[in-house]
């Protein structure tokens, strides 16, 4: 059955999957949501015997209903290949709960690779299907990881250009180096004076600028988005929830149908929302545990029903979660408002105007699938150090936020169901914070000395993504004010 996509702010705006992927955001600023969540077609037993690619096909065909089997398999096979350093693509580690679902085996060693390695293929295929003649310009705001993963995905992809904006002082040194050394004439990287929310708001404003859209069109360009608001990113993320459950079944760690918990380090709410879709599809999930860092706007939301972004923005050691406006939450709000675009649009306009909104009692009842908590900087560092000392396993700062929140959940709920910690980055991506947590004595070492030291203590080989940037040349050095983002795009595209 065909699935259509609707704007979360207007029922009359609909799109096919390929149109929604091309557009990114709906014309009215809403997000595209599937008009229903399909149920899993294959049994869990059948899924347990499948490879990542096979599971990916089983899930994506249910959502991207206007793609042919050939088109979808082309996208999947080009995405999940030897760019990943393990044939499992997303391995589940450990032989007792909590398990770790490692989503960092792709080309930029963070979980964004899971979706951004397939998005360029979904997008080119969508362009062909819709006979789009303009060149696609990907515009992306990044808190650090999306940027590099999108650059790696789109570099040298014919018919596309990509512009990435990142907060100049809001990403790790390794994240920044990964981005500014990006090769490919179709890539452009810009640091802005501002934080991630400024970058994201700036990008949204450019998307909603009708005059600019016309100018682009006259010059043979059209924008699209690689941010997690694109359903071409959201849906591929549903896959690893199903696949990790299948792996646990396959290894006889769980019984068929056994409910488990997922703990998700959360920023823009994309990853955990994919988990929610997996649950709605019939995957036996008990709780989705939403882990925040000191920017605990989501914890407050889950405990009070009030979403309030009016607060100080904190820079933490888990920068990919330093976010006060979790864009994808809008999709959940729409759903718990009974798929009401009117109600959702009202709340989102309050968010724009007052920076906050409150959901009603009935909507609060619908949040029972979630549990929210947060970890402070100290708790995050302690989690890294404790786990390393007890098991030898080194986790990154984002994963450590999840681990720490899981411990709080256990203390509070004493829930013995098995749990999977969703591990979103390799510790090599945040080496300084990770090593500092293990031993403050490391502080005097340089970034790459730390990398070598991490290899020694963890026994995990330095990933290619890190080796590559040791000696790479800086190719991008544009910096601008948050008010000059549009001009930066114009200059890169040579628009008159
Ligand atoms: C992006 C990111 C997150 C947050 O994921 P969302 O989908 O934005 O909630 C967490 N950890 C890492 C390492 C990330 O790159």
Short mmCIF file of C-alpha atoms and ligand atoms in Angstrom, two decimals:
data_model
loop_
_atom_site.label_atom_id
_atom_site.label_comp_id
_atom_site.label_asym_id
_atom_site.label_seq_id
_atom_site.Cartn_x
_atom_site.Cartn_y
_atom_site.Cartn_z
CA UNK A 1 0.00 0.00 0.00
CA UNK A 2 1.24 3.43 -0.94
CA UNK A 3 2.41 5.64 1.91
CA UNK A 4 2.14 9.38 1.52
CA UNK A 5 3.92 12.01 3.54
CA UNK A 6 2.12 14.93 5.16
CA UNK A 7 3.36 18.16 6.66
CA UNK A 8 3.11 18.24 10.46
CA UNK A 9 1.63 21.74 10.10
CA UNK A 10 -0.84 21.41 7.26
CA UNK A 11 -2.90 18.34 6.26
CA UNK A 12 -3.27 19.60 2.71
CA UNK A 13 0.43 19.42 1.95
CA UNK A 14 1.27 15.90 0.86
CA UNK A 15 4.18 14.32 -0.98
CA UNK A 16 5.32 10.92 -2.16
CA UNK A 17 8.40 9.49 -0.45
CA UNK A 18 10.71 10.63 -3.24
CA UNK A 19 9.22 14.13 -3.26
CA UNK A 20 9.59 14.39 0.51
CA UNK A 21 13.22 13.25 0.31
CA UNK A 22 13.95 15.86 -2.36
CA UNK A 23 12.27 18.68 -0.48
CA UNK A 24 13.58 17.92 3.00
CA UNK A 25 11.23 20.35 4.71
CA UNK A 26 7.59 20.94 3.68
CA UNK A 27 6.76 24.31 2.06
CA UNK A 28 5.08 25.55 5.24
CA UNK A 29 8.08 24.80 7.43
CA UNK A 30 6.51 21.59 8.77
CA UNK A 31 8.19 18.19 8.73
CA UNK A 32 7.03 15.34 6.53
CA UNK A 33 5.52 12.38 8.39
CA UNK A 34 4.23 9.10 6.92
CA UNK A 35 0.42 9.03 6.87
CA UNK A 36 0.61 5.76 8.79
CA UNK A 37 3.32 3.65 10.37
CA UNK A 38 3.51 0.32 8.54
CA UNK A 39 3.75 -2.94 10.51
CA UNK A 40 6.72 -5.28 10.13
CA UNK A 41 5.92 -7.81 7.40
CA UNK A 42 8.54 -10.38 8.27
CA UNK A 43 8.53 -12.29 11.57
CA UNK A 44 11.28 -11.60 14.10
CA UNK A 45 12.59 -15.12 13.46
CA UNK A 46 12.95 -14.42 9.77
CA UNK A 47 14.62 -11.07 10.46
CA UNK A 48 17.06 -12.76 12.86
CA UNK A 49 18.66 -14.59 9.95
CA UNK A 50 19.11 -11.52 7.75
CA UNK A 51 22.09 -9.32 6.93
CA UNK A 52 22.00 -5.57 7.56
CA UNK A 53 21.26 -4.92 3.89
CA UNK A 54 18.40 -7.40 3.89
CA UNK A 55 16.83 -5.89 6.99
CA UNK A 56 17.34 -2.43 5.46
CA UNK A 57 15.37 -3.48 2.40
CA UNK A 58 12.58 -5.02 4.47
CA UNK A 59 12.12 -1.79 6.44
CA UNK A 60 12.65 0.82 3.73
CA UNK A 61 10.38 -0.79 1.17
CA UNK A 62 7.50 -0.32 3.63
CA UNK A 63 8.10 3.45 3.78
CA UNK A 64 9.56 4.39 0.39
CA UNK A 65 6.66 2.89 -1.50
CA UNK A 66 7.25 4.78 -4.76
CA UNK A 67 10.76 3.31 -5.16
CA UNK A 68 11.10 0.14 -7.21
CA UNK A 69 12.86 -2.86 -5.70
CA UNK A 70 15.78 -2.26 -8.05
CA UNK A 71 16.09 1.41 -7.08
CA UNK A 72 15.98 0.71 -3.39
CA UNK A 73 18.47 -2.14 -3.56
CA UNK A 74 20.80 0.05 -5.63
CA UNK A 75 20.71 2.68 -2.85
CA UNK A 76 21.17 0.14 -0.05
CA UNK A 77 24.01 -1.72 -1.73
CA UNK A 78 25.94 1.46 -2.46
CA UNK A 79 25.49 2.76 1.07
CA UNK A 80 26.22 -0.22 3.30
CA UNK A 81 29.41 -1.53 1.74
CA UNK A 82 33.12 -1.49 2.59
CA UNK A 83 32.88 2.12 3.76
CA UNK A 84 31.99 0.34 6.99
CA UNK A 85 34.84 -1.43 8.73
CA UNK A 86 32.70 -4.41 9.75
CA UNK A 87 30.42 -6.57 7.63
CA UNK A 88 27.87 -6.44 10.44
CA UNK A 89 27.59 -2.66 9.72
CA UNK A 90 26.00 -2.08 13.15
CA UNK A 91 27.28 -4.73 15.58
CA UNK A 92 25.81 -5.41 19.02
CA UNK A 93 28.61 -5.83 21.55
CA UNK A 94 28.56 -7.71 24.84
CA UNK A 95 27.16 -10.90 26.27
CA UNK A 96 25.04 -9.43 29.02
CA UNK A 97 22.75 -6.44 29.49
CA UNK A 98 23.35 -3.63 28.89
CA UNK A 99 24.56 -4.36 25.38
CA UNK A 100 26.15 -1.74 23.16
CA UNK A 101 24.84 -1.14 19.66
CA UNK A 102 27.86 0.38 17.91
CA UNK A 103 26.71 2.78 15.23
CA UNK A 104 30.14 4.19 14.52
CA UNK A 105 31.70 1.84 12.00
CA UNK A 106 31.10 4.05 8.96
CA UNK A 107 33.41 6.49 7.20
CA UNK A 108 33.22 9.30 9.78
CA UNK A 109 32.98 7.09 12.89
CA UNK A 110 29.70 8.48 14.22
CA UNK A 111 26.11 7.31 13.94
CA UNK A 112 25.23 9.94 11.31
CA UNK A 113 26.92 7.65 8.79
CA UNK A 114 24.08 5.16 9.20
CA UNK A 115 21.71 7.47 7.36
CA UNK A 116 24.04 9.81 5.50
CA UNK A 117 25.72 7.06 3.56
CA UNK A 118 22.39 6.25 1.91
CA UNK A 119 20.83 9.72 1.66
CA UNK A 120 22.80 10.86 -1.43
CA UNK A 121 21.63 7.77 -3.32
CA UNK A 122 18.04 8.19 -2.17
CA UNK A 123 18.23 11.81 -3.26
CA UNK A 124 19.70 11.26 -6.74
CA UNK A 125 17.19 8.48 -7.32
CA UNK A 126 14.38 10.76 -6.14
CA UNK A 127 15.58 13.53 -8.47
CA UNK A 128 15.53 11.15 -11.43
CA UNK A 129 12.09 9.83 -10.54
CA UNK A 130 10.68 13.36 -10.35
CA UNK A 131 12.55 14.60 -13.43
CA UNK A 132 14.12 17.38 -11.40
CA UNK A 133 16.46 19.33 -13.67
CA UNK A 134 18.05 21.68 -11.17
CA UNK A 135 21.26 20.81 -9.45
CA UNK A 136 20.61 19.86 -5.80
CA UNK A 137 22.28 22.04 -3.19
CA UNK A 138 22.42 20.43 0.22
CA UNK A 139 22.36 22.96 3.02
CA UNK A 140 23.25 21.63 6.44
CA UNK A 141 23.71 22.92 9.94
CA UNK A 142 25.85 20.68 12.11
CA UNK A 143 26.68 20.30 15.77
CA UNK A 144 29.75 18.42 14.58
CA UNK A 145 28.97 14.96 13.28
CA UNK A 146 26.30 15.53 10.63
CA UNK A 147 28.58 17.94 8.79
CA UNK A 148 31.39 15.53 8.13
CA UNK A 149 29.08 12.60 7.47
CA UNK A 150 27.09 14.65 4.94
CA UNK A 151 30.28 15.96 3.30
CA UNK A 152 31.64 12.42 3.00
CA UNK A 153 28.32 11.21 1.59
CA UNK A 154 27.88 13.94 -1.01
CA UNK A 155 31.48 14.75 -2.02
CA UNK A 156 31.92 14.24 -5.77
CA UNK A 157 28.32 13.01 -6.16
CA UNK A 158 27.31 14.30 -9.56
CA UNK A 159 24.39 16.73 -9.71
CA UNK A 160 24.85 17.85 -6.11
CA UNK A 161 26.64 20.54 -4.13
CA UNK A 162 26.85 20.75 -0.36
CA UNK A 163 27.28 23.65 2.06
CA UNK A 164 27.88 22.91 5.75
CA UNK A 165 27.60 25.47 8.58
CA UNK A 166 29.07 24.65 11.98
CA UNK A 167 29.45 26.67 15.22
CA UNK A 168 33.08 27.82 15.09
CA UNK A 169 33.68 27.25 18.81
CA UNK A 170 31.18 24.49 19.37
CA UNK A 171 32.75 21.34 17.92
CA UNK A 172 35.68 19.15 18.97
CA UNK A 173 39.13 19.78 17.38
CA UNK A 174 38.94 16.44 15.61
CA UNK A 175 35.43 17.15 14.33
CA UNK A 176 36.57 20.50 12.97
CA UNK A 177 39.67 19.04 11.35
CA UNK A 178 37.55 16.32 9.73
CA UNK A 179 35.34 18.96 8.12
CA UNK A 180 37.83 21.60 7.04
CA UNK A 181 40.01 19.01 5.30
CA UNK A 182 37.11 17.73 3.16
CA UNK A 183 38.01 17.23 -0.50
CA UNK A 184 35.67 17.73 -3.44
CA UNK A 185 34.92 20.84 -5.53
CA UNK A 186 31.23 20.51 -4.77
CA UNK A 187 31.81 20.93 -1.00
CA UNK A 188 31.88 24.13 1.07
CA UNK A 189 32.42 24.38 4.84
CA UNK A 190 31.67 27.55 6.82
CA UNK A 191 32.26 28.24 10.54
CA UNK A 192 29.80 30.71 12.08
CA UNK A 193 30.05 32.95 15.11
CA UNK A 194 27.12 31.45 17.02
CA UNK A 195 25.95 28.13 18.42
CA UNK A 196 24.30 25.14 16.76
CA UNK A 197 20.78 26.52 17.21
CA UNK A 198 21.88 29.71 15.40
CA UNK A 199 23.23 27.62 12.56
CA UNK A 200 20.06 25.53 12.39
CA UNK A 201 17.79 28.57 12.52
CA UNK A 202 19.86 30.26 9.81
CA UNK A 203 19.51 27.25 7.54
CA UNK A 204 15.75 27.04 8.16
CA UNK A 205 15.42 30.74 7.32
CA UNK A 206 17.24 30.26 4.03
CA UNK A 207 14.97 27.32 3.20
CA UNK A 208 11.87 29.41 3.88
CA UNK A 209 13.07 32.42 1.88
CA UNK A 210 10.86 32.45 -1.23
CA UNK A 211 12.84 35.18 -2.97
CA UNK A 212 16.05 33.27 -2.53
CA UNK A 213 14.37 30.14 -3.84
CA UNK A 214 13.51 32.01 -7.03
CA UNK A 215 17.04 33.26 -7.44
CA UNK A 216 18.30 29.71 -7.02
CA UNK A 217 15.82 28.41 -9.56
CA UNK A 218 16.90 31.04 -12.12
CA UNK A 219 20.45 29.81 -11.70
CA UNK A 220 19.54 26.14 -12.07
CA UNK A 221 19.71 25.17 -8.39
CA UNK A 222 17.33 23.87 -5.76
CA UNK A 223 17.89 23.36 -2.05
CA UNK A 224 17.49 20.17 -0.15
CA UNK A 225 18.33 19.21 3.38
CA UNK A 226 20.59 16.53 4.79
CA UNK A 227 19.56 17.39 8.34
CA UNK A 228 17.75 14.83 10.39
CA UNK A 229 14.45 16.44 9.51
CA UNK A 230 14.68 14.73 6.10
CA UNK A 231 12.70 11.49 6.11
CA UNK A 232 15.49 10.08 3.95
CA UNK A 233 17.53 10.14 7.14
CA UNK A 234 14.88 9.19 9.63
CA UNK A 235 13.67 5.99 7.98
CA UNK A 236 17.13 4.41 7.43
CA UNK A 237 17.64 4.80 11.19
CA UNK A 238 14.68 2.54 11.94
CA UNK A 239 16.72 -0.29 10.43
CA UNK A 240 19.32 -0.68 13.17
CA UNK A 241 16.73 -0.93 15.92
CA UNK A 242 15.22 -3.91 14.15
CA UNK A 243 18.62 -5.29 13.20
CA UNK A 244 20.00 -5.08 16.74
CA UNK A 245 16.95 -6.90 18.09
CA UNK A 246 17.48 -9.51 15.38
CA UNK A 247 21.14 -9.92 16.38
CA UNK A 248 20.23 -10.45 20.05
CA UNK A 249 17.69 -13.07 18.99
CA UNK A 250 20.20 -14.71 16.72
CA UNK A 251 22.74 -14.91 19.55
CA UNK A 252 20.00 -16.27 21.85
CA UNK A 253 20.52 -13.37 24.24
CA UNK A 254 16.76 -12.78 24.22
CA UNK A 255 13.61 -14.85 23.59
CA UNK A 256 11.41 -14.11 20.57
CA UNK A 257 8.97 -11.37 21.58
CA UNK A 258 10.91 -10.40 24.72
CA UNK A 259 10.60 -6.69 25.37
CA UNK A 260 13.81 -4.73 25.70
CA UNK A 261 14.80 -1.14 26.42
CA UNK A 262 16.88 1.16 24.25
CA UNK A 263 18.89 3.99 25.77
CA UNK A 264 19.50 6.77 23.28
CA UNK A 265 21.84 9.77 23.68
CA UNK A 266 19.64 12.47 22.25
CA UNK A 267 20.01 15.88 20.66
CA UNK A 268 17.75 16.62 17.73
CA UNK A 269 15.49 13.66 18.62
CA UNK A 270 16.04 11.91 15.29
CA UNK A 271 17.68 8.73 16.51
CA UNK A 272 15.20 8.05 19.30
CA UNK A 273 12.24 8.92 17.07
CA UNK A 274 13.39 6.19 14.68
CA UNK A 275 13.28 3.85 17.70
CA UNK A 276 9.73 4.98 18.36
CA UNK A 277 8.77 4.20 14.76
CA UNK A 278 10.36 0.75 15.19
CA UNK A 279 8.23 0.20 18.29
CA UNK A 280 5.10 1.33 16.46
CA UNK A 281 5.96 -1.13 13.67
CA UNK A 282 5.74 -3.95 16.20
CA UNK A 283 9.32 -4.35 17.45
CA UNK A 284 9.09 -5.49 21.11
CA UNK A 285 10.42 -2.39 22.83
CA UNK A 286 9.42 -1.57 26.40
CA UNK A 287 10.94 1.86 27.04
CA UNK A 288 12.83 4.32 24.92
CA UNK A 289 15.15 5.99 27.39
CA UNK A 290 15.97 9.51 26.28
CA UNK A 291 19.36 10.61 27.59
CA UNK A 292 20.34 14.29 27.61
CA UNK A 293 23.43 16.16 28.74
CA UNK A 294 23.32 19.45 30.68
CA UNK A 295 21.14 20.90 27.90
CA UNK A 296 18.30 18.97 29.49
CA UNK A 297 15.36 20.55 27.72
CA UNK A 298 13.98 17.09 26.85
CA UNK A 299 14.27 15.77 30.41
CA UNK A 300 12.25 18.78 31.57
CA UNK A 301 9.75 18.17 28.80
CA UNK A 302 9.22 14.51 29.71
CA UNK A 303 8.85 15.32 33.40
CA UNK A 304 6.64 18.43 33.16
CA UNK A 305 5.05 18.48 29.70
CA UNK A 306 6.56 21.92 29.18
CA UNK A 307 9.07 22.47 26.41
CA UNK A 308 11.08 25.58 27.22
CA UNK A 309 14.13 26.64 25.27
CA UNK A 310 14.55 29.88 27.25
CA UNK A 311 17.69 28.94 29.12
CA UNK A 312 21.41 29.17 28.91
CA UNK A 313 23.00 27.12 26.13
CA UNK A 314 25.72 24.92 27.63
CA UNK A 315 28.82 23.73 25.81
CA UNK A 316 29.49 20.18 26.97
CA UNK A 317 31.86 17.31 26.21
CA UNK A 318 29.04 15.73 24.14
CA UNK A 319 28.69 18.56 21.58
CA UNK A 320 26.48 16.63 19.17
CA UNK A 321 23.79 16.80 21.85
CA UNK A 322 24.21 20.51 22.63
CA UNK A 323 20.81 21.49 21.31
CA UNK A 324 17.91 23.45 22.73
CA UNK A 325 15.48 23.00 19.84
CA UNK A 326 15.08 19.32 19.09
CA UNK A 327 13.60 19.55 15.61
CA UNK A 328 12.37 16.00 15.31
CA UNK A 329 10.33 16.25 18.49
CA UNK A 330 7.78 18.02 16.29
CA UNK A 331 6.99 14.67 14.67
CA UNK A 332 6.22 13.16 18.07
CA UNK A 333 4.14 16.18 19.11
CA UNK A 334 2.09 15.82 15.92
CA UNK A 335 1.55 12.13 16.66
CA UNK A 336 0.54 12.54 20.31
CA UNK A 337 -1.78 15.37 19.33
CA UNK A 338 -3.73 12.68 17.45
CA UNK A 339 -2.03 13.45 14.11
CA UNK A 340 -3.38 16.97 14.33
CA UNK A 341 -1.57 19.47 12.14
CA UNK A 342 -3.62 22.30 13.61
CA UNK A 343 -2.70 21.54 17.21
CA UNK A 344 0.92 20.95 16.32
CA UNK A 345 1.18 24.15 14.27
CA UNK A 346 -0.20 26.09 17.22
CA UNK A 347 2.43 24.68 19.60
CA UNK A 348 5.24 25.25 17.11
CA UNK A 349 4.22 28.84 16.63
CA UNK A 350 4.31 29.30 20.42
CA UNK A 351 7.82 27.85 20.33
CA UNK A 352 8.84 30.40 17.71
CA UNK A 353 7.22 33.33 19.47
CA UNK A 354 7.71 32.57 23.21
CA UNK A 355 10.38 29.89 23.02
CA UNK A 356 8.08 27.50 24.86
CA UNK A 357 4.86 25.51 24.87
CA UNK A 358 2.95 23.13 27.14
CA UNK A 359 1.16 19.98 26.02
CA UNK A 360 -2.20 18.99 27.52
CA UNK A 361 -2.95 16.05 29.84
CA UNK A 362 -4.16 13.76 27.07
CA UNK A 363 -0.93 14.30 25.17
CA UNK A 364 1.14 13.66 28.29
CA UNK A 365 -0.53 10.26 28.63
CA UNK A 366 0.81 9.38 25.21
CA UNK A 367 4.41 9.76 26.35
CA UNK A 368 4.42 6.50 28.35
CA UNK A 369 6.79 4.88 25.84
CA UNK A 370 9.53 7.26 26.93
CA UNK A 371 11.60 7.87 30.02
CA UNK A 372 13.83 10.95 30.15
CA UNK A 373 16.81 11.83 32.31
CA UNK A 374 20.16 13.57 31.96
CA UNK A 375 23.80 13.29 32.97
CA UNK A 376 26.01 16.12 34.16
CA UNK A 377 29.57 16.58 32.88
CA UNK A 378 30.95 14.96 36.02
CA UNK A 379 28.61 11.97 35.78
CA UNK A 380 29.51 11.52 32.11
CA UNK A 381 33.24 11.46 32.84
CA UNK A 382 32.72 9.07 35.76
CA UNK A 383 30.73 6.72 33.54
CA UNK A 384 33.60 6.54 31.03
CA UNK A 385 36.17 5.93 33.72
CA UNK A 386 34.07 3.38 35.68
CA UNK A 387 33.18 1.29 32.65
CA UNK A 388 36.78 1.31 31.46
CA UNK A 389 38.09 0.26 34.87
CA UNK A 390 35.49 -2.49 35.24
CA UNK A 391 35.54 -3.93 31.74
CA UNK A 392 38.28 -2.37 29.60
CA UNK A 393 35.65 -1.05 27.17
CA UNK A 394 36.16 2.61 26.22
CA UNK A 395 33.06 4.55 25.22
CA UNK A 396 32.74 8.07 23.85
CA UNK A 397 31.17 10.97 25.74
CA UNK A 398 27.74 10.73 24.04
CA UNK A 399 27.46 7.04 24.73
CA UNK A 400 28.56 7.77 28.30
CA UNK A 401 25.64 10.16 28.76
CA UNK A 402 23.35 7.27 27.79
CA UNK A 403 25.17 4.83 30.06
CA UNK A 404 24.95 7.18 32.99
CA UNK A 405 21.24 7.82 32.40
CA UNK A 406 20.68 4.07 32.18
CA UNK A 407 22.16 3.70 35.67
CA UNK A 408 19.78 6.37 36.94
CA UNK A 409 16.87 4.60 35.27
CA UNK A 410 17.82 1.32 36.96
CA UNK A 411 18.12 2.98 40.34
CA UNK A 412 14.74 4.62 39.96
CA UNK A 413 12.77 1.85 38.24
CA UNK A 414 14.63 -1.34 39.03
CA UNK A 415 13.51 -2.62 35.62
CA UNK A 416 15.24 -5.93 34.90
CA UNK A 417 14.41 -5.98 31.19
CA UNK A 418 17.47 -6.18 29.01
CA UNK A 419 18.76 -2.95 27.59
CA UNK A 420 20.73 -1.77 24.61
CA UNK A 421 22.86 1.36 24.90
CA UNK A 422 22.88 3.05 21.53
CA UNK A 423 26.56 3.97 21.01
CA UNK A 424 26.68 6.93 18.72
CA UNK A 425 30.36 7.74 18.30
CA UNK A 426 33.77 6.14 18.42
CA UNK A 427 35.84 7.30 21.42
CA UNK A 428 38.45 8.35 18.83
CA UNK A 429 36.21 11.20 17.77
CA UNK A 430 36.25 12.78 21.23
CA UNK A 431 39.65 11.59 22.34
CA UNK A 432 40.55 14.46 24.65
CA UNK A 433 37.38 14.33 26.75
CA UNK A 434 37.50 10.55 26.86
CA UNK A 435 41.15 10.35 27.91
CA UNK A 436 40.73 13.16 30.42
CA UNK A 437 37.93 11.19 32.04
CA UNK A 438 40.14 8.12 32.35
CA UNK A 439 43.19 9.98 33.66
CA UNK A 440 43.56 13.77 33.99
CA UNK A 441 47.33 13.21 33.66
CA UNK A 442 46.86 12.87 29.88
CA UNK A 443 46.12 16.57 29.68
CA UNK A 444 49.60 17.52 28.51
CA UNK A 445 49.50 15.31 25.38
CA UNK A 446 48.63 16.65 21.91
CA UNK A 447 45.48 15.49 20.11
CA UNK A 448 47.26 12.86 18.08
CA UNK A 449 49.44 11.67 20.96
CA UNK A 450 46.16 11.05 22.76
CA UNK A 451 44.93 9.04 19.80
CA UNK A 452 47.96 6.75 20.03
CA UNK A 453 47.54 6.44 23.78
CA UNK A 454 43.87 5.49 23.36
CA UNK A 455 44.90 2.74 20.98
CA UNK A 456 47.25 1.37 23.65
CA UNK A 457 44.77 1.36 26.51
CA UNK A 458 41.71 0.16 24.55
CA UNK A 459 43.31 -2.33 22.19
CA UNK A 460 41.05 -0.95 19.44
CA UNK A 461 42.93 0.00 16.29
CA UNK A 462 42.95 3.69 15.27
CA UNK A 463 40.17 4.00 12.66
CA UNK A 464 40.94 5.07 9.08
CA UNK A 465 38.88 8.24 9.55
CA UNK A 466 41.42 9.44 12.12
CA UNK A 467 44.54 8.25 10.30
CA UNK A 468 43.42 10.23 7.24
CA UNK A 469 43.29 13.60 8.97
CA UNK A 470 46.64 13.34 10.74
CA UNK A 471 48.38 15.01 7.83
CA UNK A 472 45.48 16.30 5.71
CA UNK A 473 45.59 19.90 4.42
CA UNK A 474 43.02 22.48 5.55
CA UNK A 475 40.93 23.26 2.47
CA UNK A 476 38.16 25.37 4.01
CA UNK A 477 38.68 28.50 6.10
CA UNK A 478 35.53 30.58 5.61
CA UNK A 479 34.17 32.11 8.82
CA UNK A 480 31.09 34.35 8.96
CA UNK A 481 28.60 35.90 11.33
CA UNK A 482 25.31 34.09 11.86
CA UNK A 483 23.60 36.94 9.98
CA UNK A 484 25.78 36.40 6.90
CA UNK A 485 24.92 32.79 6.12
CA UNK A 486 22.86 33.64 3.07
CA UNK A 487 25.71 35.66 1.60
CA UNK A 488 28.06 32.73 2.14
CA UNK A 489 25.76 30.50 0.08
CA UNK A 490 25.46 33.15 -2.63
CA UNK A 491 29.22 33.53 -2.86
CA UNK A 492 29.84 29.80 -3.13
CA UNK A 493 27.20 29.33 -5.85
CA UNK A 494 28.24 32.56 -7.57
CA UNK A 495 24.62 33.78 -7.59
CA UNK A 496 23.95 37.21 -8.99
C1 LIG B 1 23.86 13.50 16.27
C2 LIG B 1 24.39 12.77 17.42
C3 LIG B 1 23.61 12.50 18.55
C4 LIG B 1 22.18 12.99 18.68
O1 LIG B 1 21.31 12.33 17.79
P1 LIG B 1 19.90 12.99 17.43
O2 LIG B 1 19.36 12.13 16.37
O3 LIG B 1 20.19 14.38 16.99
O4 LIG B 1 19.10 12.95 18.69
C5 LIG B 1 24.17 11.77 19.59
N1 LIG B 1 25.44 11.36 19.53
C6 LIG B 1 26.24 11.61 18.48
C7 LIG B 1 27.65 11.16 18.50
C8 LIG B 1 25.73 12.31 17.38
O5 LIG B 1 26.53 12.55 16.34
#
